[in-house]
Coordinates of C-alpha atoms (C1' of nucleotides) in Angstrom, one line a residue:
Chain A
M239 CA 0.0 0.0 0.0
S240 CA 3.0 2.3 0.4
D241 CA 5.0 2.2 -2.8
D242 CA 7.0 4.6 -4.9
S243 CA 4.0 5.8 -6.8
E244 CA 2.3 6.7 -3.6
V245 CA 5.3 8.7 -2.4
R246 CA 5.4 10.6 -5.6
F247 CA 1.7 11.2 -5.4
L248 CA 1.8 12.7 -1.9
A249 CA 4.8 14.8 -2.7
G250 CA 2.9 16.5 -5.5
Y251 CA -0.5 16.6 -3.8
K252 CA -2.3 19.9 -3.8
P253 CA -5.7 20.2 -2.1
G254 CA -8.4 20.9 -4.6
N255 CA -11.4 18.7 -4.6
W256 CA -12.8 19.7 -1.2
T257 CA -14.8 22.4 0.5
P258 CA -13.1 24.8 2.9
V259 CA -14.8 24.3 6.3
A260 CA -14.0 25.4 9.8
V261 CA -14.1 22.7 12.5
T262 CA -15.0 23.7 16.0
V263 CA -15.7 21.8 19.2
D264 CA -18.6 22.7 21.4
L265 CA -18.9 21.4 25.0
V266 CA -21.9 20.3 27.0
V267 CA -20.4 20.4 30.5
L268 CA -22.7 19.1 33.2
T269 CA -22.4 19.2 36.9
I270 CA -24.6 19.1 39.9
R271 CA -24.9 22.0 42.3
G272 CA -27.4 22.2 45.1
G273 CA -29.1 19.1 44.0
Q274 CA -29.8 20.5 40.5
L275 CA -28.3 19.7 37.2
H276 CA -26.4 22.6 35.8
V277 CA -24.7 23.3 32.4
L278 CA -21.8 25.6 31.8
L279 CA -22.8 28.5 29.5
V280 CA -20.9 31.5 28.3
R281 CA -22.2 34.9 27.2
R282 CA -20.8 35.7 23.8
G283 CA -18.6 38.7 23.7
G284 CA -18.4 39.0 19.9
H285 CA -20.6 38.6 16.9
P286 CA -22.5 36.7 15.8
Y287 CA -25.1 36.3 18.5
K288 CA -23.3 38.9 20.6
G289 CA -24.7 39.0 24.1
C290 CA -26.5 35.6 23.7
W291 CA -25.7 32.6 25.9
A292 CA -24.0 29.7 24.2
L293 CA -22.2 26.5 24.9
P294 CA -18.5 27.0 25.4
G295 CA -16.3 26.0 22.5
G296 CA -14.0 27.2 19.8
F297 CA -12.0 26.4 16.7
T298 CA -9.7 23.4 16.6
G299 CA -6.0 24.0 16.2
A300 CA -4.1 23.1 13.0
D301 CA -2.5 20.0 14.5
E302 CA -4.8 19.3 17.4
D303 CA -6.7 16.1 17.9
L304 CA -10.4 16.6 18.6
P305 CA -10.4 15.3 22.2
D306 CA -7.4 17.5 22.9
A307 CA -9.3 20.5 21.5
A308 CA -12.2 19.7 23.7
A309 CA -10.0 19.3 26.8
R310 CA -8.3 22.6 26.0
E311 CA -11.5 24.5 25.7
L312 CA -12.8 22.9 28.9
A313 CA -9.7 24.0 30.7
E314 CA -9.9 27.5 29.3
E315 CA -13.5 28.0 30.3
T316 CA -13.3 26.5 33.7
G317 CA -9.8 27.5 34.7
L318 CA -9.1 23.9 35.7
R319 CA -5.6 22.5 35.7
A320 CA -4.6 19.2 34.2
A321 CA -4.8 17.3 37.5
E322 CA -8.3 18.5 38.1
L323 CA -9.3 17.7 34.6
S324 CA -8.3 14.1 35.0
G325 CA -11.3 13.5 37.1
V326 CA -13.6 14.8 34.4
H327 CA -15.3 12.4 32.0
L328 CA -15.2 13.6 28.4
E329 CA -16.8 11.9 25.5
Q330 CA -17.8 12.7 22.0
L331 CA -21.4 13.5 21.6
A332 CA -22.2 14.1 18.0
T333 CA -21.3 16.3 15.0
Y334 CA -23.4 19.2 13.7
G335 CA -22.8 20.6 10.3
T336 CA -26.0 21.9 8.7
P337 CA -25.1 24.6 6.3
G338 CA -26.1 28.0 7.7
R339 CA -25.9 27.0 11.3
D340 CA -23.2 29.6 11.7
P341 CA -23.9 32.8 9.7
R342 CA -20.2 33.5 9.2
M343 CA -19.3 30.5 7.1
R344 CA -19.6 26.7 6.9
V345 CA -18.8 25.4 10.4
V346 CA -18.8 21.8 11.4
S347 CA -19.0 21.4 15.1
V348 CA -18.0 18.3 17.0
A349 CA -19.8 18.4 20.3
Y350 CA -18.3 16.8 23.4
L351 CA -20.1 15.9 26.6
A352 CA -18.4 16.4 30.0
F353 CA -19.5 15.2 33.4
A354 CA -17.8 16.7 36.4
P355 CA -18.1 16.7 40.1
G356 CA -18.6 20.1 41.8
L357 CA -16.5 22.4 39.7
P358 CA -15.5 25.9 40.8
D359 CA -17.1 29.0 39.4
P360 CA -15.9 29.3 35.8
V361 CA -13.5 32.0 34.5
P362 CA -14.6 33.5 31.2
G363 CA -12.3 32.7 28.3
D364 CA -11.0 35.2 25.7
D365 CA -14.1 35.4 23.6
A366 CA -16.7 35.3 26.4
A367 CA -18.1 38.2 28.3
A368 CA -19.2 35.9 31.1
A369 CA -19.4 32.2 32.1
E370 CA -21.9 30.7 34.5
W371 CA -23.4 27.5 35.7
V372 CA -27.0 27.6 34.7
P373 CA -29.7 25.2 36.0
V374 CA -30.9 23.1 33.1
S375 CA -34.4 23.4 34.4
S376 CA -34.3 27.1 33.7
L377 CA -33.7 26.6 30.0
G378 CA -37.1 25.3 29.1
L379 CA -36.1 22.0 27.6
D380 CA -38.9 19.6 27.6
R381 CA -38.7 16.7 29.9
D382 CA -37.8 14.2 27.2
G383 CA -34.8 16.1 26.0
G384 CA -36.5 17.8 23.1
P385 CA -35.3 21.1 21.8
Q386 CA -35.6 24.3 23.7
H387 CA -39.0 25.9 23.9
P388 CA -39.0 29.2 21.9
A389 CA -40.3 31.2 24.8
A390 CA -37.6 30.0 27.2
G391 CA -36.0 32.7 29.3
R392 CA -32.4 32.4 28.2
R393 CA -32.2 31.6 24.5
L394 CA -29.1 29.9 23.3
A395 CA -27.2 30.9 20.2
F396 CA -26.8 28.8 17.0
D397 CA -28.2 25.3 17.2
H398 CA -27.0 25.0 20.7
P399 CA -30.5 24.2 22.1
R400 CA -30.4 21.0 20.0
I401 CA -26.9 20.1 21.1
L402 CA -27.7 20.7 24.7
A403 CA -30.8 18.6 24.5
D404 CA -28.9 15.8 22.8
G405 CA -26.2 16.0 25.5
I406 CA -28.7 15.8 28.4
E407 CA -30.5 12.9 26.8
R408 CA -27.2 11.1 26.4
A409 CA -26.3 11.8 30.0
R410 CA -29.7 10.4 31.2
A411 CA -29.3 7.3 29.0
K412 CA -25.8 6.6 30.2
L413 CA -26.7 6.7 33.8
E414 CA -28.8 3.7 33.1
Y415 CA -26.1 1.4 31.9
T416 CA -22.8 2.8 32.9
T417 CA -21.2 3.8 36.2
L418 CA -20.8 7.4 35.0
A419 CA -22.8 8.8 37.9
T420 CA -19.8 8.3 40.0
A421 CA -18.0 10.9 37.8
F422 CA -20.4 13.5 39.2
A423 CA -19.6 12.5 42.8
G424 CA -16.2 13.0 44.5
E425 CA -13.6 10.4 45.3
E426 CA -15.7 9.1 48.2
F427 CA -19.5 9.4 48.3
T428 CA -22.5 8.0 50.1
I429 CA -25.3 6.1 48.5
P430 CA -27.7 8.9 49.1
E431 CA -25.3 11.3 47.4
L432 CA -25.2 9.0 44.4
R433 CA -29.0 8.8 44.5
A434 CA -29.1 12.6 44.4
V435 CA -27.1 12.5 41.2
Y436 CA -29.6 10.2 39.6
E437 CA -32.5 12.3 40.8
A438 CA -30.9 15.5 39.5
V439 CA -30.1 14.1 36.0
W440 CA -33.3 12.1 35.6
G441 CA -35.5 14.8 37.2
Q442 CA -37.5 12.5 39.4
P443 CA -37.3 11.0 42.9
L444 CA -36.1 7.4 43.4
H445 CA -37.0 5.0 46.1
P446 CA -34.2 5.2 48.7
G447 CA -34.3 1.7 50.0
N448 CA -34.5 0.0 46.6
F449 CA -31.8 2.3 45.2
Y450 CA -29.5 1.4 48.0
R451 CA -29.9 -2.3 47.5
K452 CA -29.6 -2.1 43.7
V453 CA -26.5 0.0 43.7
T454 CA -24.7 -2.1 46.2
S455 CA -25.7 -5.3 44.5
V456 CA -24.5 -4.6 41.0
P457 CA -21.0 -6.0 40.9
G458 CA -18.3 -3.4 40.5
F459 CA -20.5 -0.3 40.7
V460 CA -19.3 0.9 44.1
E461 CA -17.1 -0.5 46.8
P462 CA -17.3 0.3 50.5
A463 CA -14.6 2.6 51.8
G464 CA -15.1 1.2 55.3
T465 CA -15.9 4.6 56.9
V466 CA -19.0 6.7 57.5
T467 CA -19.7 10.3 57.3
L468 CA -18.7 12.5 60.2
T469 CA -22.2 13.6 61.0
G470 CA -25.7 12.7 60.1
G471 CA -28.1 14.9 58.2
T472 CA -28.6 18.6 59.1
S473 CA -31.9 17.8 60.8
G474 CA -31.2 14.4 62.2
G475 CA -30.5 11.0 60.7
R476 CA -28.1 8.2 60.7
R477 CA -24.6 8.6 59.4
A478 CA -24.1 7.2 55.9
R479 CA -21.4 4.7 54.8
L480 CA -18.8 6.0 52.4
Y481 CA -18.1 4.3 49.1
R482 CA -15.6 4.6 46.2
P483 CA -16.2 3.9 42.5
G484 CA -15.8 0.2 41.7
G485 CA -13.9 -1.2 38.8
A486 CA -16.9 -1.7 36.4
R487 CA -17.7 0.7 33.7
T488 CA -21.0 -0.8 32.7
L489 CA -23.9 -2.0 34.8
H490 CA -25.3 -5.5 34.5
P491 CA -28.2 -5.5 34.9
E492 CA -29.0 -1.9 34.3
L493 CA -30.6 0.7 36.5
T494 CA -33.8 1.6 34.6
R495 CA -35.4 5.0 34.7
P496 CA -38.9 4.8 36.2
G497 CA -41.9 6.0 34.4
R498 CA -40.5 6.0 30.8
D499 CA -42.4 3.5 28.7
E500 CA -41.4 4.6 25.3
E501 CA -38.6 7.1 25.0
P502 CA -36.0 7.0 22.3
R503 CA -32.5 6.2 23.5
D504 CA -29.9 8.6 22.3
H505 CA -26.8 7.8 20.2
Chain B
M102 CA -29.4 39.3 19.3
S103 CA -29.8 40.4 15.7
D104 CA -29.2 44.1 15.6
D105 CA -27.5 46.6 13.3
S106 CA -24.1 46.0 14.6
E107 CA -24.4 42.2 13.9
V108 CA -25.6 42.9 10.3
R109 CA -22.5 45.2 9.8
F110 CA -20.3 42.6 11.3
L111 CA -21.5 39.8 9.0
A112 CA -21.3 41.9 5.9
G113 CA -17.6 42.6 6.6
Y114 CA -16.7 39.2 7.9
K115 CA -13.7 37.5 6.4
P116 CA -12.6 34.0 7.6
G117 CA -9.3 34.2 9.3
N118 CA -9.0 32.6 12.7
W119 CA -9.6 29.0 11.6
T120 CA -7.8 26.0 10.2
P121 CA -8.6 24.8 6.7
V122 CA -9.9 21.3 7.0
A123 CA -11.6 18.9 4.6
V124 CA -14.7 17.2 5.9
T125 CA -15.7 13.8 4.5
V126 CA -18.3 11.3 5.3
D127 CA -17.4 7.6 5.6
L128 CA -20.0 4.9 5.6
V129 CA -20.3 1.6 7.5
V130 CA -23.0 -0.1 5.5
L131 CA -24.1 -3.4 7.0
T132 CA -26.3 -6.1 5.5
I133 CA -26.9 -9.7 5.9
R134 CA -26.3 -12.2 3.1
G135 CA -26.4 -15.9 3.5
G136 CA -26.8 -15.7 7.2
Q137 CA -23.6 -13.7 7.6
L138 CA -23.0 -10.1 8.4
H139 CA -21.4 -8.2 5.5
V140 CA -20.0 -4.8 5.2
L141 CA -19.7 -2.8 2.0
L142 CA -16.1 -2.1 1.0
V143 CA -14.5 -0.4 -2.0
R144 CA -11.1 -0.9 -3.5
R145 CA -9.4 2.4 -3.8
G146 CA -8.6 3.4 -7.3
G147 CA -6.4 6.4 -6.5
H148 CA -3.8 7.4 -4.0
P149 CA -3.3 7.3 -1.1
Y150 CA -3.7 3.6 -0.2
K151 CA -4.2 2.8 -3.8
G152 CA -5.4 -0.8 -4.2
C153 CA -6.3 -1.1 -0.5
W154 CA -9.9 -1.8 0.7
A155 CA -11.7 1.0 2.5
L156 CA -15.1 2.1 3.7
P157 CA -17.0 4.0 1.0
G158 CA -17.1 7.7 1.5
G159 CA -16.1 11.0 0.1
F160 CA -15.9 14.8 0.5
T161 CA -19.0 16.8 1.5
G162 CA -20.4 19.3 -0.8
A163 CA -20.1 23.0 -0.2
D164 CA -23.8 23.4 0.8
E165 CA -24.6 19.9 1.6
D166 CA -25.9 18.8 5.0
L167 CA -24.0 15.9 6.6
P168 CA -26.8 13.3 6.4
D169 CA -27.5 14.3 2.8
A170 CA -23.8 13.7 2.0
A171 CA -24.0 10.3 3.6
A172 CA -27.1 9.4 1.7
R173 CA -25.6 10.6 -1.6
E174 CA -22.5 8.5 -1.1
L175 CA -24.6 5.5 -0.2
A176 CA -26.6 5.9 -3.4
E177 CA -23.4 6.4 -5.5
E178 CA -21.8 3.3 -4.1
T179 CA -24.7 1.0 -4.2
G180 CA -26.6 2.3 -7.2
L181 CA -29.8 2.5 -5.2
R182 CA -32.5 4.9 -6.1
A183 CA -34.2 7.2 -3.6
A184 CA -37.2 4.9 -3.2
E185 CA -35.0 2.0 -2.2
L186 CA -32.9 4.1 0.0
S187 CA -35.9 5.1 2.0
G188 CA -35.9 1.6 3.5
V189 CA -32.3 2.0 4.7
H190 CA -31.6 3.1 8.2
L191 CA -28.9 5.8 8.4
E192 CA -27.5 7.2 11.6
Q193 CA -24.5 9.2 12.6
L194 CA -21.8 7.1 14.2
A195 CA -18.9 9.3 15.3
T196 CA -16.3 11.7 14.0
Y197 CA -12.7 11.0 13.5
G198 CA -10.2 13.8 13.1
T199 CA -6.8 12.8 14.4
P200 CA -4.1 14.8 12.6
G201 CA -2.3 12.5 10.2
R202 CA -5.1 10.0 9.7
D203 CA -5.1 11.0 6.0
P204 CA -1.6 11.7 4.7
R205 CA -2.8 14.3 2.2
M206 CA -4.1 16.9 4.6
R207 CA -6.2 17.4 7.6
V208 CA -9.4 15.5 7.1
V209 CA -12.2 15.2 9.6
S210 CA -14.5 12.4 8.8
V211 CA -18.0 12.1 10.0
A212 CA -18.9 8.4 10.0
Y213 CA -22.4 7.1 9.3
L214 CA -23.8 3.7 10.0
A215 CA -26.3 2.2 7.6
F216 CA -28.4 -1.0 8.1
A217 CA -30.0 -2.4 5.0
P218 CA -32.0 -5.4 4.0
G219 CA -30.5 -7.5 1.2
L220 CA -29.1 -4.9 -1.1
P221 CA -28.0 -5.7 -4.7
D222 CA -24.4 -6.1 -5.7
P223 CA -22.7 -2.7 -5.5
V224 CA -21.6 -0.6 -8.4
P225 CA -18.2 1.0 -7.9
G226 CA -18.4 4.8 -7.8
D227 CA -16.0 7.2 -9.5
D228 CA -13.0 6.8 -7.2
A229 CA -13.3 3.1 -6.6
A230 CA -11.8 0.3 -8.6
A231 CA -14.2 -2.2 -7.1
A232 CA -17.0 -2.5 -4.6
E233 CA -18.0 -5.6 -2.7
W234 CA -19.9 -7.1 0.1
V235 CA -17.4 -8.6 2.5
P236 CA -18.1 -10.9 5.4
V237 CA -17.2 -9.1 8.6
S238 CA -15.9 -12.4 10.0
S239 CA -13.2 -12.4 7.3
L240 CA -11.7 -9.1 8.5
G241 CA -10.2 -10.3 11.7
L242 CA -12.0 -8.0 14.1
D243 CA -12.0 -9.4 17.5
R244 CA -15.3 -10.6 18.9
D245 CA -15.8 -7.6 21.2
G246 CA -15.6 -5.1 18.4
G247 CA -12.0 -4.2 19.0
P248 CA -9.8 -2.9 16.2
Q249 CA -8.6 -5.1 13.3
H250 CA -5.9 -7.6 13.9
P251 CA -2.7 -6.6 12.2
A252 CA -2.4 -9.9 10.4
A253 CA -5.9 -9.9 9.0
G254 CA -6.3 -10.9 5.4
R255 CA -7.8 -7.7 3.9
R256 CA -6.3 -4.7 5.6
L257 CA -8.3 -1.5 5.5
A258 CA -7.0 1.9 4.6
F259 CA -6.7 4.9 7.0
D260 CA -8.3 4.4 10.4
H261 CA -11.1 2.5 8.9
P262 CA -10.5 -0.6 11.0
R263 CA -11.4 1.5 14.1
I264 CA -14.4 3.0 12.4
L265 CA -15.7 -0.3 11.3
A266 CA -15.2 -1.8 14.7
D267 CA -17.1 1.1 16.3
G268 CA -19.9 0.7 13.7
I269 CA -20.3 -3.0 14.4
E270 CA -20.3 -2.6 18.1
R271 CA -22.9 0.2 17.7
A272 CA -25.0 -2.2 15.6
R273 CA -24.7 -5.0 18.2
A274 CA -25.7 -2.7 21.0
K275 CA -28.6 -1.2 19.2
L276 CA -30.2 -4.5 18.5
E277 CA -30.5 -4.9 22.2
Y278 CA -32.7 -1.9 22.8
T279 CA -34.2 -0.8 19.5
T280 CA -36.3 -2.4 16.8
L281 CA -33.6 -1.8 14.2
A282 CA -33.2 -5.5 13.4
T283 CA -36.4 -5.1 11.4
A284 CA -34.4 -2.8 9.1
F285 CA -32.3 -5.7 8.1
A286 CA -35.4 -7.7 7.2
G287 CA -37.8 -7.0 4.4
E288 CA -41.3 -5.6 4.6
E289 CA -42.6 -8.9 5.9
F290 CA -40.5 -11.4 7.7
T291 CA -40.8 -14.5 9.9
I292 CA -39.6 -14.7 13.4
P293 CA -36.9 -17.2 12.5
E294 CA -35.6 -14.7 9.9
L295 CA -35.5 -12.0 12.5
R296 CA -33.6 -14.4 14.7
A297 CA -31.1 -15.0 12.0
V298 CA -30.5 -11.3 11.9
Y299 CA -29.7 -11.3 15.6
E300 CA -27.5 -14.3 15.3
A301 CA -25.6 -12.9 12.4
V302 CA -24.9 -9.5 14.1
W303 CA -24.3 -10.9 17.5
G304 CA -22.3 -13.9 16.1
Q305 CA -23.9 -16.5 18.4
P306 CA -27.0 -18.8 18.3
L307 CA -30.1 -17.9 20.2
H308 CA -32.7 -20.2 21.7
P309 CA -35.5 -20.4 19.1
G310 CA -38.4 -20.9 21.5
N311 CA -37.5 -18.2 23.9
F312 CA -36.7 -15.8 21.1
Y313 CA -40.1 -16.3 19.6
R314 CA -41.9 -15.6 22.8
K315 CA -39.7 -12.6 23.6
V316 CA -40.1 -10.9 20.3
T317 CA -43.8 -11.4 20.1
S318 CA -44.4 -10.2 23.6
V319 CA -42.5 -6.9 23.5
P320 CA -45.2 -4.4 22.6
G321 CA -44.8 -2.8 19.2
F322 CA -41.8 -4.8 18.0
V323 CA -43.6 -6.9 15.4
E324 CA -47.2 -7.3 14.4
P325 CA -48.6 -10.3 12.7
A326 CA -49.4 -10.0 9.0
G327 CA -51.9 -12.8 9.2
T328 CA -50.3 -15.0 6.6
V329 CA -47.7 -17.7 6.5
T330 CA -44.8 -18.5 4.2
L331 CA -45.7 -20.5 1.1
T332 CA -43.5 -23.4 1.9
G333 CA -41.7 -24.9 4.9
G334 CA -38.0 -25.2 5.2
T335 CA -35.9 -26.7 2.4
S336 CA -35.6 -30.0 4.4
G337 CA -39.0 -30.1 6.1
G338 CA -40.6 -28.0 8.8
R339 CA -43.7 -26.1 9.5
R340 CA -44.6 -22.9 7.6
A341 CA -43.7 -19.8 9.6
R342 CA -46.1 -16.9 10.3
L343 CA -45.3 -13.6 8.6
Y344 CA -44.9 -10.4 10.6
R345 CA -44.4 -6.7 9.9
P346 CA -42.4 -4.1 11.9
G347 CA -44.5 -2.7 14.7
G348 CA -44.8 0.9 15.7
A349 CA -42.2 0.9 18.5
R350 CA -38.6 2.1 17.9
T351 CA -37.3 1.0 21.3
L352 CA -37.7 -2.2 23.2
H353 CA -39.0 -2.4 26.7
P354 CA -37.7 -4.5 28.2
E355 CA -34.6 -5.1 26.2
L356 CA -33.4 -8.1 24.4
T357 CA -30.1 -8.8 26.1
R358 CA -27.1 -10.4 24.4
P359 CA -26.3 -13.7 26.1
G360 CA -22.8 -14.4 27.4
R361 CA -21.6 -10.9 27.7
D362 CA -21.0 -10.1 31.4
E363 CA -18.8 -7.1 31.1
E364 CA -18.5 -5.4 27.8
P365 CA -18.5 -1.7 27.2
R366 CA -21.5 -0.3 25.5
D367 CA -20.7 1.9 22.5
H368 CA -21.6 5.6 22.1
Chain C
dA208 C1' -42.1 -42.9 8.3
dG209 C1' -38.5 -39.8 9.8
dA210 C1' -36.1 -35.6 10.0
dA211 C1' -36.4 -30.9 10.3
dT212 C1' -38.4 -26.6 11.5
dA213 C1' -42.2 -23.5 14.0
dG214 C1' -44.3 -22.6 17.9
dT215 C1' -46.2 -23.6 23.1
dG216 C1' -46.2 -25.1 28.1
dT217 C1' -44.1 -25.0 32.2
dC218 C1' -40.7 -24.7 35.7
dT219 C1' -36.9 -22.1 38.2
dG220 C1' -34.0 -18.6 39.7
dT221 C1' -33.4 -13.6 39.5
dT222 C1' -35.0 -9.0 39.6
dA223 C1' -37.8 -4.5 40.1
dG224 C1' -40.8 -2.3 42.9
dA225 C1' -43.8 -1.7 46.9
dC226 C1' -44.2 -1.5 51.6
dA227 C1' -43.1 -2.0 56.2
dC228 C1' -39.7 -2.2 59.4
dT229 C1' -35.2 -1.4 62.2
dA230 C1' -31.0 1.6 63.2
dT231 C1' -28.9 5.8 64.2
dT232 C1' -28.4 10.7 64.8
dA233 C1' -29.6 16.1 65.2
dG234 C1' -32.1 19.2 67.8
Chain D
dC27 C1' -38.3 12.6 73.1
dT28 C1' -39.3 13.5 68.1
dA29 C1' -38.3 14.1 63.4
dA30 C1' -35.4 12.8 60.0
dT31 C1' -32.3 10.1 57.4
dA32 C1' -29.8 5.4 56.5
dG33 C1' -30.3 0.9 55.6
dT34 C1' -32.8 -4.1 55.9
dG35 C1' -36.6 -7.7 55.4
dT36 C1' -40.0 -9.5 52.8
dC37 C1' -43.5 -10.1 49.5
dT38 C1' -45.3 -10.1 44.6
dA39 C1' -45.4 -9.8 39.8
dA40 C1' -42.5 -10.0 35.8
dC41 C1' -39.0 -11.9 33.3
dA42 C1' -34.8 -14.7 31.3
dG43 C1' -33.4 -19.1 30.4
dA44 C1' -33.7 -24.1 30.3
dC45 C1' -36.2 -28.0 28.9
dA46 C1' -39.7 -30.7 27.2
dC47 C1' -43.3 -31.0 24.3
dT48 C1' -46.8 -30.3 20.3
dA49 C1' -47.7 -28.9 15.3
dT50 C1' -46.7 -29.0 10.7
dT51 C1' -44.1 -29.8 6.4
dC52 C1' -40.4 -31.7 3.4
dT53 C1' -38.1 -35.8 1.5

DNA sequence: AGAATAGTGTCTGTTAGACACTATTAG
DNA sequence: CTAATAGTGTCTAACAGACACTATTCT
């Protein structure tokens, strides 16, 4: 496959039969604050959509791999260092390239999804006038992960409502069959804290007793740290045992969302 | 968000702060022939990787949406018309953009996955010297959807072994929780035919009796057509009832793959 | 008839979910 | 003590998987 004629071909190759396109990465960064699912948004400091809220993101570098670009943008917008970023789960979500989605030119955006345990307040990057954690519930997405309602309070730029909805639905689906919920919790956590993650992402309460049994019975999901919390709840209650993430990455059998009898799964 | 200053900005906008990149679509087209899972491959007629086998694909048009580009490439490589293509399931798989993956220049490839019922023999497109259905089992992918073994008979160009492995794992996973298997069958099919689809994609035999009960009991998966096949099997056997795809797109509860106790799910 | 394939009956072990209960801690 | 939270016991209906069986068709 690599012969003389190929070497000659590459030496004389000039791009021609292709369309100039800009490739960007956009990030759906999710975390949990105060029991509510939040997404990281920036207020755009420049045109187009100046002053609108948008997902953080930016252009990819000339020799930068896509996951690296996503990690770099995440670091720039959150001010996290490499060590802190290592605890953040980052995965590719989908790619959006409809002509006209950016009024400037043809832009193909590779969206990434990030799950993070309690991150600090963000630091606006170069292009942003502000950066904030925004409760997902304030954005008027419908419960099934559909696109943003037109009358929502804080409208998002570009096709970011669609990307955000896809990201949230992906997150909801992945909690069912992976151990990713532990990526929202710290190094050690209690089962009620883990349950709070599920309740925040899924947007509905779960049965505490059954959740406890389920989580502790799925092999590899969590392993006991052997210690308990220092105090009980703020208004009484037993101390909770502490756990660490187990070795498994997928759950068998899965933890199914209650009350969904015919939703699409993402992908 | 759309004010005078934005109009002026866009009128005077000149691309500058971005990297020139070519965007292509690559296709993982799966079908079933003779009880075996096959993938559509083309033999490259030009450099680079001249003479190697590769996934079909090509550059996106200047004002072409990504799914349209995928459908166009699919039509070009298979010679199918729009009416036939409507029965083909096409979904975005993932995007691959590691620098150097194409020796010519920076190429970001958006991969699509297509499931099709018995397609005709393909017609090579412009850039291809040949196009063929190739049994997936002949390509030396490991059973869990890992990348191609280096010593495999027919090596694929670029990072196409990885893309193919991702596509197959996606297909395997989606059979578990969606009704997509019916996209591999025709308009009407028997339960044993549907079982053959699962067995071909999953690569393992399933229990006929339990499969029958499961499939017919999941609401919306299949609905009886009221007729039976014209003959029994070639060497005896009862006639099978015919079914049509039901209205559901997802399966509740799912059809789980046997014998996998800790595989990653795709995405 | 005999082999092969389609489809059904039935049993067993596991699981989700409901509900009631015990254990422990703050105020 | 009382309220609140953590965790356990137990029952029931549903389900996966195993196995045996009946039904039908080809040679």
